[in-house]
PDB file of C-alpha atoms in Angstrom:
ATOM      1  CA  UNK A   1      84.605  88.242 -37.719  1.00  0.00           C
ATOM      2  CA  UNK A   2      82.272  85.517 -38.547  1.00  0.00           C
ATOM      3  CA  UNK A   3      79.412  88.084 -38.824  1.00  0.00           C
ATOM      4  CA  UNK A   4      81.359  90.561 -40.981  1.00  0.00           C
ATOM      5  CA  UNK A   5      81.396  87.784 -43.423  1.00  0.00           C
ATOM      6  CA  UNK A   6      78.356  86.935 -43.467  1.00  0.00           C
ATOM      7  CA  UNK A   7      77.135  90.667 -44.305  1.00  0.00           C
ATOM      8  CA  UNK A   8      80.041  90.258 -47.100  1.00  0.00           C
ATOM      9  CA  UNK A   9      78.323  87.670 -48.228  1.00  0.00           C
ATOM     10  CA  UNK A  10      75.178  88.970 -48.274  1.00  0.00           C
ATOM     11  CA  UNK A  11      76.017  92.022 -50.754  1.00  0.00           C
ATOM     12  CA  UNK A  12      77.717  90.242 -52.938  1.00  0.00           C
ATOM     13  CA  UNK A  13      75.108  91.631 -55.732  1.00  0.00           C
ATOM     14  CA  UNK A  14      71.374  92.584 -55.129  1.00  0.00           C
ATOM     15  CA  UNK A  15      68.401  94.022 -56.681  1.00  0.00           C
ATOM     16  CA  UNK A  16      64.905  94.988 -55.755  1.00  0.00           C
ATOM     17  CA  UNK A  17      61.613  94.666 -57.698  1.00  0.00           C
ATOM     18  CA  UNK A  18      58.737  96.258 -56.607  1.00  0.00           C
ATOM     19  CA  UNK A  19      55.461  95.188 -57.945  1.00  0.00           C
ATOM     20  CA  UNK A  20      51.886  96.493 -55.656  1.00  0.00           C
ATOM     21  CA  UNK A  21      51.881  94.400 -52.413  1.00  0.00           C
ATOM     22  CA  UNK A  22      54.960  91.871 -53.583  1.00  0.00           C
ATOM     23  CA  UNK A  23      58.708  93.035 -53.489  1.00  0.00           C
ATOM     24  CA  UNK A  24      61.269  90.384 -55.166  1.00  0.00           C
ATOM     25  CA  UNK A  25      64.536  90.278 -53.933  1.00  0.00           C
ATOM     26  CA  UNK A  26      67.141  88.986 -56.180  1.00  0.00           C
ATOM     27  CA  UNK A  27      70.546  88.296 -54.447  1.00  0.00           C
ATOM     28  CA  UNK A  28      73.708  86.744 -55.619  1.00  0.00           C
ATOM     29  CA  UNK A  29      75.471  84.707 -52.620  1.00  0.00           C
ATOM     30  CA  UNK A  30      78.530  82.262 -51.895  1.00  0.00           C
ATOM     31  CA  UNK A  31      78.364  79.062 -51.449  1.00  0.00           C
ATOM     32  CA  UNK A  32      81.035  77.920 -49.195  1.00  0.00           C
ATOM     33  CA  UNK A  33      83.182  76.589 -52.013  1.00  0.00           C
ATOM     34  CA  UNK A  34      83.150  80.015 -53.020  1.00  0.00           C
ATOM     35  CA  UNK A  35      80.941  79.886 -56.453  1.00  0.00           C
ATOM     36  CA  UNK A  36      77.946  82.004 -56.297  1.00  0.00           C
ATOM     37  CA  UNK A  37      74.322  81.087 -56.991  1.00  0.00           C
ATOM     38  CA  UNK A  38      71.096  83.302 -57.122  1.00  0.00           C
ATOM     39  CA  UNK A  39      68.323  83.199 -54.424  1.00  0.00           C
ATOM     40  CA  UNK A  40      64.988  84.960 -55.621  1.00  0.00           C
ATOM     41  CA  UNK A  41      62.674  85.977 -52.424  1.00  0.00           C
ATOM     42  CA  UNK A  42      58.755  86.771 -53.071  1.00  0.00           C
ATOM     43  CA  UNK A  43      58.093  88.901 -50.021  1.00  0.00           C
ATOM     44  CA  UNK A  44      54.190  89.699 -49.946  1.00  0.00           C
ATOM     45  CA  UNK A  45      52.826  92.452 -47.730  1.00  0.00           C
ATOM     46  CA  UNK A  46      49.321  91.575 -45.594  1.00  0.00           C
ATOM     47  CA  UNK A  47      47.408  94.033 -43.884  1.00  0.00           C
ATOM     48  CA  UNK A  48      46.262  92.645 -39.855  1.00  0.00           C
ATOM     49  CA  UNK A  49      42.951  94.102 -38.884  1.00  0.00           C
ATOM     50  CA  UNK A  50      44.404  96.168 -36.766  1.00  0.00           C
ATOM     51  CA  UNK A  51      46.175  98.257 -38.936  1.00  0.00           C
ATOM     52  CA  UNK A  52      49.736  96.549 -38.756  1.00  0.00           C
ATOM     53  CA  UNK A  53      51.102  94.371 -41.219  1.00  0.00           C
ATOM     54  CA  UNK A  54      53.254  91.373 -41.759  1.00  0.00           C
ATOM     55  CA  UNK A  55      55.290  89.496 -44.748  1.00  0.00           C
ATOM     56  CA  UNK A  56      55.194  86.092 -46.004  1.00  0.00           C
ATOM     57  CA  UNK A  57      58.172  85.729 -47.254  1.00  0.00           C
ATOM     58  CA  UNK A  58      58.949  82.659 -50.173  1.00  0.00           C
ATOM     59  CA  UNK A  59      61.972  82.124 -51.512  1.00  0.00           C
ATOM     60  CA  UNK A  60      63.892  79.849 -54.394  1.00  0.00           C
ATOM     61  CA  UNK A  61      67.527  79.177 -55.253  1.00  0.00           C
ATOM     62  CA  UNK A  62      69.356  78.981 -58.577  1.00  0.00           C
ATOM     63  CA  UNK A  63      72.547  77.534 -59.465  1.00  0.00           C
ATOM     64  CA  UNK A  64      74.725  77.525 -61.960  1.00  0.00           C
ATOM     65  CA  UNK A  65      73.967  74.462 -63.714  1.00  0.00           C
ATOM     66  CA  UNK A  66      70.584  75.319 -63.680  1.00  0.00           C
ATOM     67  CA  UNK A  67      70.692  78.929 -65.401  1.00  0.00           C
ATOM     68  CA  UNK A  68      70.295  77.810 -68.998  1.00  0.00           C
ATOM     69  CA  UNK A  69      67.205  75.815 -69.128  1.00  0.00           C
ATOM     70  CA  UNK A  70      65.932  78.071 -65.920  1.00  0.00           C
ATOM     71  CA  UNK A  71      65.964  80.653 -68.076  1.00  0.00           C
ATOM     72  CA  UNK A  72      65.029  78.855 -71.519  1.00  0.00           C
ATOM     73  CA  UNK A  73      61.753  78.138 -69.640  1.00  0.00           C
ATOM     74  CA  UNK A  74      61.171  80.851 -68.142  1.00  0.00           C
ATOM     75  CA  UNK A  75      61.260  82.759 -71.537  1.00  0.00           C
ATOM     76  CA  UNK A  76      59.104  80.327 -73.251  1.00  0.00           C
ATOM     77  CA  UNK A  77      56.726  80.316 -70.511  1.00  0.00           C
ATOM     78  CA  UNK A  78      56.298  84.189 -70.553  1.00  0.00           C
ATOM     79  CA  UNK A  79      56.638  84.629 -74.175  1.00  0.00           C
ATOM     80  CA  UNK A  80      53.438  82.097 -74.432  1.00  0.00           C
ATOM     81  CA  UNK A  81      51.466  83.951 -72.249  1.00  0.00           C
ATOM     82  CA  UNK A  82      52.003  87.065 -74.371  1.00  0.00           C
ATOM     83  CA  UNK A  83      51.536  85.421 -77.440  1.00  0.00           C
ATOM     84  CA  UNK A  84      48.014  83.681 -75.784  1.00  0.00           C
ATOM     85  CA  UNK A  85      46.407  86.928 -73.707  1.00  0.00           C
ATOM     86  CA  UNK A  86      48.585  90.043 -74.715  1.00  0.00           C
ATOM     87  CA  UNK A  87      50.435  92.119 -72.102  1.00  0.00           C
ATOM     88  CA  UNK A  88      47.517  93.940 -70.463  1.00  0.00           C
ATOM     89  CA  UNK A  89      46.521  92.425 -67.284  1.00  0.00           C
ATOM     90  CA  UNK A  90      42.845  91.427 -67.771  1.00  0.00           C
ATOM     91  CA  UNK A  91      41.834  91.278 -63.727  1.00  0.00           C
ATOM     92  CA  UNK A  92      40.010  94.211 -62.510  1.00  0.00           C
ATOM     93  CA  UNK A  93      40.681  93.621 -59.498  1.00  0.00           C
ATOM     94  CA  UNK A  94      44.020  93.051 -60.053  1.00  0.00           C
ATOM     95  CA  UNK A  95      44.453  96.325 -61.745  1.00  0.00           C
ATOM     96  CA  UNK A  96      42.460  98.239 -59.188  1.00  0.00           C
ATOM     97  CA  UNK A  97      44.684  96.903 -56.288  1.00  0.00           C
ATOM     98  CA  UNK A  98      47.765  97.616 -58.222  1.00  0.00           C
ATOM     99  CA  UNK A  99      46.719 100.853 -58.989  1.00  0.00           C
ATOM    100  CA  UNK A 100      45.927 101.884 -55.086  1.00  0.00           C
ATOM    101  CA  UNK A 101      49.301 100.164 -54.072  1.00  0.00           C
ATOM    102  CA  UNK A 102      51.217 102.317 -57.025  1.00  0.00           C
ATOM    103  CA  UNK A 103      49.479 105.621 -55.895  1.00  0.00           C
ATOM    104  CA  UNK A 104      50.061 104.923 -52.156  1.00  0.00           C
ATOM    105  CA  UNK A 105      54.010 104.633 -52.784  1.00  0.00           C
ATOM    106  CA  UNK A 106      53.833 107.255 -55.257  1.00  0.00           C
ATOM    107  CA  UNK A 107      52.867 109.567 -52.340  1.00  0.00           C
ATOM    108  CA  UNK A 108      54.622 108.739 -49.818  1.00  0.00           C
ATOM    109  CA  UNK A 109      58.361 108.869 -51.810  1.00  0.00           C
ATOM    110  CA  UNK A 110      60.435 108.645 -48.852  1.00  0.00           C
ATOM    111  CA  UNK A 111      63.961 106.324 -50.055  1.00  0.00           C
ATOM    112  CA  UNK A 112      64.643 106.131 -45.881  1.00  0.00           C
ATOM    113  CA  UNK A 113      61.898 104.478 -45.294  1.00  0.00           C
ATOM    114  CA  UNK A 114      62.382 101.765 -48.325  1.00  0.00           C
ATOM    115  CA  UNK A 115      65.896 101.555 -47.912  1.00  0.00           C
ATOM    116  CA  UNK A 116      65.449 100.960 -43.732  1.00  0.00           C
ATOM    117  CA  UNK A 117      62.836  98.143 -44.778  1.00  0.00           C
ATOM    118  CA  UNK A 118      65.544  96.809 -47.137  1.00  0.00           C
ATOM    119  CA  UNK A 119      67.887  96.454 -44.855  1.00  0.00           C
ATOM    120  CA  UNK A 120      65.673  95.039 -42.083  1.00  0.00           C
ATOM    121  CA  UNK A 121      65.062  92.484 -44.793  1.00  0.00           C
ATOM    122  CA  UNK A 122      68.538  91.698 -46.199  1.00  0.00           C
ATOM    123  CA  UNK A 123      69.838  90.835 -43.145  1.00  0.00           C
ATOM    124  CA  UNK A 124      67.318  88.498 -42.036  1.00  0.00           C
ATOM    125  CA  UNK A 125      69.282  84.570 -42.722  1.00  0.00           C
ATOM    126  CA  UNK A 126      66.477  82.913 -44.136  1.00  0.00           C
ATOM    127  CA  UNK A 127      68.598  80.117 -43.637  1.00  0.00           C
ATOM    128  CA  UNK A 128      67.411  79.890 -40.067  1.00  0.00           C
ATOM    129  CA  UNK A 129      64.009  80.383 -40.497  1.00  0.00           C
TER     130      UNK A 129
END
């Protein structure tokens, strides 16, 4: 029973953000009081040289109290660097790796294979790690 509730608790609400060779992970969990609070992972996909591949995984947590000025900063923050450099990403490189990361998911649209990874993911308890 204790591990049925934890999977409740992990699906409480979730979304995914894709973006090249980092995913983001936004879930909404329980604390044990019962309020929620929002965890946002940064998983980031490395290539070994042999071919296989591995995640660094980093992760922050919001609460409540913190939402307003979390997000009044947040918006400053990005609305300055609009405002300063425009919302073109200048980095070649940047651009180029993007690009080959958007093209390689592109072709291989397969929603088993993201959602299996998914899952693999959510029901790591970073927690314990």
């Amino acid at each position: 029973m204790n591990n049925n509730d934890m999977m409740e608790k992990e699906e409480i609400f979730s979304k995914v953000l894709r973006a090249g060779r980092r995913t983001y992970f936004f879930d909404v969990r329980s604390t044990k009081a019962g309020d929620y609070y929002l965890t946002v992972t940064e998983s980031k996909k490395f290539t070994n040289d042999d071919g296989s591949f591995h995640y660094k995984k980093h992760k922050i947590y919001l609460y409540k109290e913190d939402f307003t000025e979390f997000n009044s900063i947040l918006n400053e923050m990005t609305d300055y660097i609009i405002n300063e450099k425009g919302d073109e990403v200048i980095s070649e490189r940047h651009q180029k790796d993007f690009k080959k990361e958007y093209e390689t998911q592109n072709d291989k649209v397969d929603t088993t294979v993201e959602n299996n990874s998914t899952e693999k993911f959510t029901d790591i308890d970073f927690d314990d790690i």
